[in-house]
XYZ file of N, CA and C in Angstrom:
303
model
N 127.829 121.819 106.053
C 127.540 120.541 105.421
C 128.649 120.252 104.405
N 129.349 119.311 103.995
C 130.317 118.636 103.631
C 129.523 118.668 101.960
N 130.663 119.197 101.412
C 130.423 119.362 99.551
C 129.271 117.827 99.272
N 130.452 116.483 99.637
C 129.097 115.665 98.920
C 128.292 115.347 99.221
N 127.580 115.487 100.914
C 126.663 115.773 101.402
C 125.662 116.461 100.959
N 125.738 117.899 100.835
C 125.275 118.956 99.986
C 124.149 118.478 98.478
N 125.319 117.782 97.867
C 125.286 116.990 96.198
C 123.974 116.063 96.629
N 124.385 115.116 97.843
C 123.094 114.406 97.739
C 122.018 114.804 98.436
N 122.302 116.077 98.919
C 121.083 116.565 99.262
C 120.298 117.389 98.354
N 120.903 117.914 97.083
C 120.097 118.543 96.150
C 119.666 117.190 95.187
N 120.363 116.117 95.278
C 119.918 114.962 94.240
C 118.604 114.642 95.103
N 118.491 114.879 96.246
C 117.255 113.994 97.228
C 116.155 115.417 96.456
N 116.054 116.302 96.951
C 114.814 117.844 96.437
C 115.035 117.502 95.366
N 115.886 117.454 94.309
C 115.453 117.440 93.075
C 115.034 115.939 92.330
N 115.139 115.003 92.839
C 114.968 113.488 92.138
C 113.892 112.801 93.154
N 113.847 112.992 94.423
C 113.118 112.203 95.048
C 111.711 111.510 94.655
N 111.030 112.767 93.904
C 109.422 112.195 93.579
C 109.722 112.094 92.475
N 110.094 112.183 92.084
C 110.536 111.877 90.442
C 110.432 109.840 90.771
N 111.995 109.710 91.018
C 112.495 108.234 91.159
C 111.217 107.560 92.215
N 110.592 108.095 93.377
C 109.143 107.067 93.883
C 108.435 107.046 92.770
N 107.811 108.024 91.840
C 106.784 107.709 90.939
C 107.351 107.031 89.553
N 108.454 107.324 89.525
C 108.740 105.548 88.790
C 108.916 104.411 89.206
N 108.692 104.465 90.190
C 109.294 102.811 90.667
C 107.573 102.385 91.273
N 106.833 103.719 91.887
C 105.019 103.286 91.776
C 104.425 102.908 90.123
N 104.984 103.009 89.340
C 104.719 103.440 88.037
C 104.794 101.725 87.413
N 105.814 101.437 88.409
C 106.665 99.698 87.612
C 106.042 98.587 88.600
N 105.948 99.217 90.230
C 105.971 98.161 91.089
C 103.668 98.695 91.327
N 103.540 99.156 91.282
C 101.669 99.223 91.376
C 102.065 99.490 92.777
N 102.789 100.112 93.730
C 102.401 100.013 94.842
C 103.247 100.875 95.586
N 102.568 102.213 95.838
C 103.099 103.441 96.126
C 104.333 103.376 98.010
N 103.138 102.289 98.594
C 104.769 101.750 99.602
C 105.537 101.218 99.574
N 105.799 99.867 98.711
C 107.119 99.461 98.227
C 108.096 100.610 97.269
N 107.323 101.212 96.793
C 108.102 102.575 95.817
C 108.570 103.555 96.713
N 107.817 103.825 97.527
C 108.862 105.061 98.767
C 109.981 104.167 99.165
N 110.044 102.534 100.005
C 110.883 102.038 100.481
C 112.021 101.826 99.454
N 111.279 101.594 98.457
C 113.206 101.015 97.318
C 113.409 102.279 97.087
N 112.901 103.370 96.750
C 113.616 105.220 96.730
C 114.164 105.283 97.691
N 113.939 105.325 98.759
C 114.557 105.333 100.141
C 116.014 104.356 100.244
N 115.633 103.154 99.296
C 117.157 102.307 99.574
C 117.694 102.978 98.416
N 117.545 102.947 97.451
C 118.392 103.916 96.693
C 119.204 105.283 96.621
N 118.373 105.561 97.692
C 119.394 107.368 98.372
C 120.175 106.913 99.264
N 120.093 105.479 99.905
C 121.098 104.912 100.971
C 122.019 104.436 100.178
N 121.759 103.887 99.051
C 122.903 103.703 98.257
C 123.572 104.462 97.706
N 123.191 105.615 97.225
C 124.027 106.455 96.888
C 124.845 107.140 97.810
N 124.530 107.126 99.364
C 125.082 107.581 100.416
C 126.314 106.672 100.543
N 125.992 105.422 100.789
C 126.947 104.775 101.020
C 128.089 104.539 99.982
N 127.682 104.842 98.743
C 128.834 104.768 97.525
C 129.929 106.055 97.497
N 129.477 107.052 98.181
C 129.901 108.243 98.532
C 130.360 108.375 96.870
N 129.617 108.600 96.237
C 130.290 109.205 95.088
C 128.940 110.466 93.524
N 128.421 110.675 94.891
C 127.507 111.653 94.176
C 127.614 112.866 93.553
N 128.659 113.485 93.731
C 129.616 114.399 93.271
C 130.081 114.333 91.968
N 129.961 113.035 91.555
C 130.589 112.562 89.976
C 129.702 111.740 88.928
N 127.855 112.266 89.618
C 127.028 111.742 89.242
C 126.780 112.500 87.539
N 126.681 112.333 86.738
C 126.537 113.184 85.389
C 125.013 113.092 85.201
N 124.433 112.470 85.159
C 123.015 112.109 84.868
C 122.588 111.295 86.046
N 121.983 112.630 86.999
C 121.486 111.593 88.126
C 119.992 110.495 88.001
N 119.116 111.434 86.991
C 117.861 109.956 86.572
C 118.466 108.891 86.063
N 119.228 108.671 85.266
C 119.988 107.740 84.968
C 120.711 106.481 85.809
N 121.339 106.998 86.483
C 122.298 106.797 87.546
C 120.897 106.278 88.899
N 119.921 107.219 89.184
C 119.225 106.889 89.913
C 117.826 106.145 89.658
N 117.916 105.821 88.094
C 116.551 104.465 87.322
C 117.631 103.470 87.535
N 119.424 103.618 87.509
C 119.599 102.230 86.875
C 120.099 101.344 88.626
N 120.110 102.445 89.524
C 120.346 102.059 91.274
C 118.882 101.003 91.416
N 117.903 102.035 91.400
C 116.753 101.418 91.412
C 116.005 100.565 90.813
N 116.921 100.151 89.881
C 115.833 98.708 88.910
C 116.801 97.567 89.625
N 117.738 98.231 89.848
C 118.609 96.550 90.380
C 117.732 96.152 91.946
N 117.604 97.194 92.853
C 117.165 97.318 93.882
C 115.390 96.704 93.384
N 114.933 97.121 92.800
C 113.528 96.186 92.185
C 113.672 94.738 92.053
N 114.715 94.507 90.975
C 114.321 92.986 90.697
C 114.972 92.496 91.842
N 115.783 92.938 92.800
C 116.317 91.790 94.014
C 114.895 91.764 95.585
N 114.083 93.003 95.038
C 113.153 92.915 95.755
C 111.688 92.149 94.926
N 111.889 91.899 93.964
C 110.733 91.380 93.244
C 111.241 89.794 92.871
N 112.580 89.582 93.404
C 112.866 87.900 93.309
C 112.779 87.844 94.403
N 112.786 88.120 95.413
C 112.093 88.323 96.696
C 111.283 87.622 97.633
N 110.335 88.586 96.864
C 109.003 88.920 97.313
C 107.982 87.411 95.967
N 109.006 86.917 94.829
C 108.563 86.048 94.563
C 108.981 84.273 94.941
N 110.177 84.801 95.706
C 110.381 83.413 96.322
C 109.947 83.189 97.727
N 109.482 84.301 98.204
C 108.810 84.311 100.026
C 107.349 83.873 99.569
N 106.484 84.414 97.856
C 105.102 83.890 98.171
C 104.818 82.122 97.654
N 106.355 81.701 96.711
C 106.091 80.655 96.657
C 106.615 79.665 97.833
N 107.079 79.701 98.957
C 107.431 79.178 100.141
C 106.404 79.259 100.837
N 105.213 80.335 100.846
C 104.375 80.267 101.457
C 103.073 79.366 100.756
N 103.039 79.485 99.677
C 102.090 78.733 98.971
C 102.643 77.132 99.114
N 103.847 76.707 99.015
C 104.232 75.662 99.347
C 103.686 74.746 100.815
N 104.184 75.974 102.120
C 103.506 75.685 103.230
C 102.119 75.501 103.224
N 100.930 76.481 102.448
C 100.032 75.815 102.287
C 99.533 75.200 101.691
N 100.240 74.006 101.032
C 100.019 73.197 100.219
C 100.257 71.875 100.841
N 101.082 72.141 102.094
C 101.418 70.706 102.865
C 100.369 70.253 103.654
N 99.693 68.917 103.872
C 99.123 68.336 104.745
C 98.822 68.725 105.936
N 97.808 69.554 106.759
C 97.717 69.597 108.338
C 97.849 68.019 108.831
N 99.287 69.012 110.066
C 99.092 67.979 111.122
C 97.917 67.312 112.027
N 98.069 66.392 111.680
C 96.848 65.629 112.658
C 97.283 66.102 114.466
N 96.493 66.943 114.784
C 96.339 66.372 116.267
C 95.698 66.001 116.760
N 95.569 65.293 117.767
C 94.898 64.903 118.421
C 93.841 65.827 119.510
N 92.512 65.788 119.120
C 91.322 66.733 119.644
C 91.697 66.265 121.380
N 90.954 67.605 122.377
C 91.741 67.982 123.910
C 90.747 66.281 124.550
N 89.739 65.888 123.438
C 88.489 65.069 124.311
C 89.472 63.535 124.129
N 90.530 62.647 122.976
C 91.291 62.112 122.907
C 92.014 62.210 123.812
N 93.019 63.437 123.666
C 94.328 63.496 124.604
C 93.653 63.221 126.068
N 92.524 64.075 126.268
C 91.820 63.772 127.831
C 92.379 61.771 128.437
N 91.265 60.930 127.513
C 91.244 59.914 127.434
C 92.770 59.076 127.786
């Protein structure tokens, strides 16, 4: 296994339940908190730079609050689009005994 491989594999055993039960702790909801932990170890994968992490709670509260509020502006502009939709007028159709006619 490749040195920074390794790095983020002891940051995953040693931080993993740590960083879900803060983010269950902020968000009330223990499956959105596995999924943004989960994007947050992808981010650190993809930054490839875990090796030069000094304070990984740190480093891995401040991955994960950004990853929160872009999922909590979100998740608050998908429920007001939906509240919008139901706020619009049903279409009138026309009942099958009309269209028959």
């Amino acid at each position: 296994m490749p040195a920074d491989a390794q790095v983020l594999h002891t940051l995953y055993r040693d931080h993993h339940n740590w960083l879900q039960g803060w983010l269950r702790r902020r968000l009330g909801n223990g499956c959105d908190a596995a999924d943004l932990a989960q994007d947050t170890f992808v981010r650190l994968l993809r930054a490839g730079n875990a090796a030069s992490i000094r304070e990984p709670r740190d480093y891995l509260a401040t991955v994960a609050r950004g990853l929160m509020v872009d999922f909590l502006r979100r998740r608050s502009l998908e429920q007001a689009y939906l509240e919008a939709l139901a706020n619009q007028p049903q279409a009138e159709h026309p009942s099958a005994e009309h269209q028959a006619l």
